[in-house]
Amino acid sequence: MSEPPSYVPLLTLPVGPLGLPRQAGVPARSLLRPFGRHLGYGADPSRQVVVSWQVPDAVADPFVRIGTRPGEFGARIPAEMRPLVSRSAWRQPGADDDPVSPRTTTQYYLHTVLDQLLPDTTYYYVVGHRGHDPAGAGRLPGEFASFRTAPVPERGGAFSFTAFGDQGIGHNAVATANLAAALDPAFHLHLGDLSYANSIGSGETSDAYDPRIWDIFFVQNESIAARIPWMPAVGNHELEPWHGEHGYGGVRARFTMPDNAWPGSTGIYSWRYQNVGLICLDGNDVCYNTPANLDHTEGRQHRWLERRLSGFRADPTIDFVVVYLHQCTYSTCPGNGAELGAQEHWAPLFDRYQVDLVLSGHNHVYERTDPIRAGLATRPAPSGDTVDPVRDGTTYIVAGGGGDEIYAFAATDSHLGHESPNDEPLPMVICRPDGQEETVETAWSRVRYTGYCLLAVEVTPAAPGRAARMEVRSLTEDGALVDALTVRRS
Ligand SMILES: [Fe+2]
């Protein structure tokens, strides 16, 4: 039975904004199109997928319909609507004057957690609400999208994932997202600083903030995020102190992450995809130079991280452990420097549990270290090399060239096709707990690239006579290779 349309009084006006006569009786909610669809995996990606989207105004009875054949959709699965009211703190970009405000914006985010899905299965889906069902008459093919659940771990073969951080909005952000789409990964890790709606990112209420930037962000990424799950980390630009929950009220309205460290552990979660255990950390918790959320978990994240790393390493079906967070544990880029808090609190755990890769953004460049243990390189690992984390230690990668303005290194770039002498110690800028900056010498910065890029990782499970491998590549926005490294576990 078809539903009664809803109507708005506005449509009784005799003319519209262009002087054209308005049609009386147009069902208003049917004019509201969902936009900004973005997917996420649950902690079990073989059975759980989150469908999220936005609508321009409040709607009734939002839903998802899914099916395993194109065009054949099942019953409506209700969605949760999370309205988010923001007061902009807007100022002219680049201006130093105080923000002018307020302008109130209400955004309507919708989320449905799908579970009990079939593993290794392609699902087609549409999203709608009362008065708008894309699966009904007059449907538009562009409103259909699909996703694929992960295989169960013991049945899976090779797969790939991509990662970048610090994307923002604009043509470079589109280019890196398009490159990720062309690589057709199983999932994409967003390493934080997503939209830059908070353009200052200090986590203080004096920051400049325009929530409408998020609308552009989700539209910009929809062509890939509507079919490839994006798993975000929270960066300092996700701090929106006007919202509650340590400034993460906006994140919680816009995303549904696994957040399974404890109830409400925003941006702190673990999950697995086949033979890879993944841990997402909130670097704001250990950040000395942006201390708005310093130690906001009161040590809880650290204790959870140790338990989680121990659990993954005790699981014989997990080969690789990949940790991702926004802030850089190790980096020689002076833009945001390296995070001493991560070095002090978490690097010893990465050593102890032989974490294979630690991925971050924050510095808007690409940088890869030699394998590190106890803060020191264990050996040089130039592009094309193979590292064994058990023997060599952990490799740290900064992949912050996702689209926002690129930073500069103090040292010369060195990457595939542009190798430069790389034997001299390089300075690393760190921020002490008292806020004072200090520069120390390091000798582990192996690959540096100043430009837009993403990380692409191909994972091949172990087979009789063959070790499990991760082929790690860094690609520029036009697809050129700037770094390649194999991580092998036997
Ligand atoms: Fe950042």
mmCIF file of C-alpha atoms in Angstrom, residues 232-235 266-269 279-286 301-302 304-305 309 323-327 329 342 346 350 358:
data_model
loop_
_atom_site.group_PDB
_atom_site.id
_atom_site.type_symbol
_atom_site.label_atom_id
_atom_site.label_comp_id
_atom_site.label_asym_id
_atom_site.label_seq_id
_atom_site.Cartn_x
_atom_site.Cartn_y
_atom_site.Cartn_z
ATOM 1 C CA PRO A 232 38.068 6.688 10.195
ATOM 2 C CA ALA A 233 40.389 7.723 12.994
ATOM 3 C CA VAL A 234 39.697 10.946 14.853
ATOM 4 C CA GLY A 235 42.198 13.756 14.347
ATOM 5 C CA THR A 266 34.675 7.264 20.275
ATOM 6 C CA GLY A 267 37.318 6.553 17.650
ATOM 7 C CA ILE A 268 38.933 3.805 19.753
ATOM 8 C CA TYR A 269 38.149 0.397 18.363
ATOM 9 C CA ILE A 279 43.426 -1.147 15.989
ATOM 10 C CA CYS A 280 42.266 2.459 15.727
ATOM 11 C CA LEU A 281 43.571 4.814 18.411
ATOM 12 C CA ASP A 282 42.612 8.322 19.485
ATOM 13 C CA GLY A 283 45.901 10.218 19.317
ATOM 14 C CA ASN A 284 44.313 13.294 20.898
ATOM 15 C CA ASP A 285 44.531 11.339 24.151
ATOM 16 C CA VAL A 286 48.354 11.491 24.161
ATOM 17 C CA GLN A 301 42.917 3.615 26.182
ATOM 18 C CA HIS A 302 46.440 2.526 27.102
ATOM 19 C CA TRP A 304 42.779 -1.437 26.446
ATOM 20 C CA LEU A 305 45.495 -1.188 23.784
ATOM 21 C CA LEU A 309 47.515 -6.229 21.188
ATOM 22 C CA VAL A 323 47.583 0.243 14.170
ATOM 23 C CA TYR A 324 46.223 3.507 12.797
ATOM 24 C CA LEU A 325 45.804 6.884 14.406
ATOM 25 C CA HIS A 326 46.006 10.490 13.358
ATOM 26 C CA GLN A 327 49.112 11.794 15.102
ATOM 27 C CA THR A 329 54.566 8.615 16.496
ATOM 28 C CA ALA A 342 52.741 8.341 21.467
ATOM 29 C CA TRP A 346 52.416 3.420 22.940
ATOM 30 C CA PHE A 350 54.160 -1.609 19.564
ATOM 31 C CA VAL A 358 51.657 2.029 12.396
#
